[in-house]
Amino acid sequence: MKKDIHPENYRLVAFKDMSNDQVFLTKSTANTRETLDVDGVEYPLVKLEISRTSHPFYTGKSKLIDTAGRIDKFKNKYAKFKK
């Protein structure tokens, strides 16, 4: 195994799924400026649009999440081809 290629700054980080407000802790080197208080302890916060708690593959439920308005942009762009 090669030496000195892996990061040394692993720490506990809070990941928050913004679609369902679920929070989970795991070790990461992700850089962030925000923090979140979990059980009286402050952790760096990384916000996610989708995670294992909301992804249809893991939940078994089909759910449409359109946070950037991509579906409306698509419909407007191709509305002229509608008969």
Tab-separated table of C-alpha atoms in Angstrom:
chain	number	residue	atom	x	y	z
A	1	MET	CA	0.000	0.000	0.000
A	2	LYS	CA	1.305	3.461	-0.873
A	3	LYS	CA	2.153	5.768	1.991
A	4	ASP	CA	1.043	9.377	2.434
A	5	ILE	CA	-1.781	9.301	-0.136
A	6	HIS	CA	-4.745	9.095	2.240
A	7	PRO	CA	-6.135	12.106	4.141
A	8	GLU	CA	-5.398	12.304	7.845
A	9	ASN	CA	-8.223	14.645	8.886
A	10	TYR	CA	-11.133	12.195	9.226
A	11	ARG	CA	-13.694	13.399	11.755
A	12	LEU	CA	-17.369	12.840	12.542
A	13	VAL	CA	-19.595	14.879	10.225
A	14	ALA	CA	-23.392	15.305	10.254
A	15	PHE	CA	-25.043	14.713	6.872
A	16	LYS	CA	-28.589	16.123	6.567
A	17	ASP	CA	-31.011	15.020	3.862
A	18	MET	CA	-32.885	18.220	2.982
A	19	SER	CA	-35.841	16.372	1.402
A	20	ASN	CA	-36.877	14.650	4.647
A	21	ASP	CA	-34.696	16.296	7.366
A	22	GLN	CA	-33.005	13.021	8.369
A	23	VAL	CA	-29.549	13.415	9.928
A	24	PHE	CA	-26.847	10.767	10.152
A	25	LEU	CA	-23.287	10.877	11.443
A	26	THR	CA	-20.302	9.316	9.738
A	27	LYS	CA	-16.594	9.947	9.383
A	28	SER	CA	-15.616	12.208	6.503
A	29	THR	CA	-13.049	14.716	5.289
A	30	ALA	CA	-15.684	16.918	3.600
A	31	ASN	CA	-15.067	20.642	4.042
A	32	THR	CA	-17.960	22.717	5.355
A	33	ARG	CA	-18.568	26.011	7.118
A	34	GLU	CA	-21.907	25.114	8.703
A	35	THR	CA	-22.406	23.174	11.928
A	36	LEU	CA	-25.302	21.262	13.484
A	37	ASP	CA	-25.976	20.383	17.115
A	38	VAL	CA	-26.792	16.668	17.530
A	39	ASP	CA	-27.487	15.422	21.065
A	40	GLY	CA	-25.618	18.356	22.597
A	41	VAL	CA	-22.506	17.917	20.440
A	42	GLU	CA	-21.675	20.261	17.551
A	43	TYR	CA	-20.655	18.615	14.261
A	44	PRO	CA	-19.715	20.012	10.828
A	45	LEU	CA	-22.811	19.885	8.574
A	46	VAL	CA	-23.043	18.691	4.965
A	47	LYS	CA	-26.435	19.178	3.277
A	48	LEU	CA	-27.638	16.566	0.779
A	49	GLU	CA	-30.526	16.741	-1.685
A	50	ILE	CA	-31.039	12.989	-1.560
A	51	SER	CA	-29.598	10.184	0.582
A	52	ARG	CA	-30.224	6.572	1.503
A	53	THR	CA	-33.239	7.658	3.586
A	54	SER	CA	-35.056	9.246	0.628
A	55	HIS	CA	-33.690	7.533	-2.506
A	56	PRO	CA	-36.346	5.387	-4.259
A	57	PHE	CA	-33.942	2.451	-4.670
A	58	TYR	CA	-33.538	2.105	-0.897
A	59	THR	CA	-37.047	3.119	0.174
A	60	GLY	CA	-38.945	1.184	-2.490
A	61	LYS	CA	-41.159	4.218	-3.095
A	62	SER	CA	-41.201	6.252	-6.272
A	63	LYS	CA	-41.031	9.919	-5.337
A	64	LEU	CA	-40.455	12.920	-7.570
A	65	ILE	CA	-37.984	15.463	-6.196
A	66	ASP	CA	-37.467	18.540	-8.341
A	67	THR	CA	-35.508	21.109	-6.352
A	68	ALA	CA	-34.127	23.056	-9.300
A	69	GLY	CA	-37.285	23.299	-11.453
A	70	ARG	CA	-35.796	21.061	-14.151
A	71	ILE	CA	-39.116	19.437	-15.033
A	72	ASP	CA	-40.830	22.784	-15.672
A	73	LYS	CA	-37.892	23.941	-17.800
A	74	PHE	CA	-38.113	20.744	-19.849
A	75	LYS	CA	-41.886	21.069	-20.329
A	76	ASN	CA	-41.589	24.718	-21.368
A	77	LYS	CA	-38.782	23.956	-23.803
A	78	TYR	CA	-40.664	21.155	-25.589
A	79	ALA	CA	-44.211	22.575	-25.334
A	80	LYS	CA	-43.982	23.785	-28.939
A	81	PHE	CA	-43.816	20.179	-30.183
A	82	LYS	CA	-47.031	19.212	-28.387
A	83	LYS	CA	-49.942	18.497	-30.732
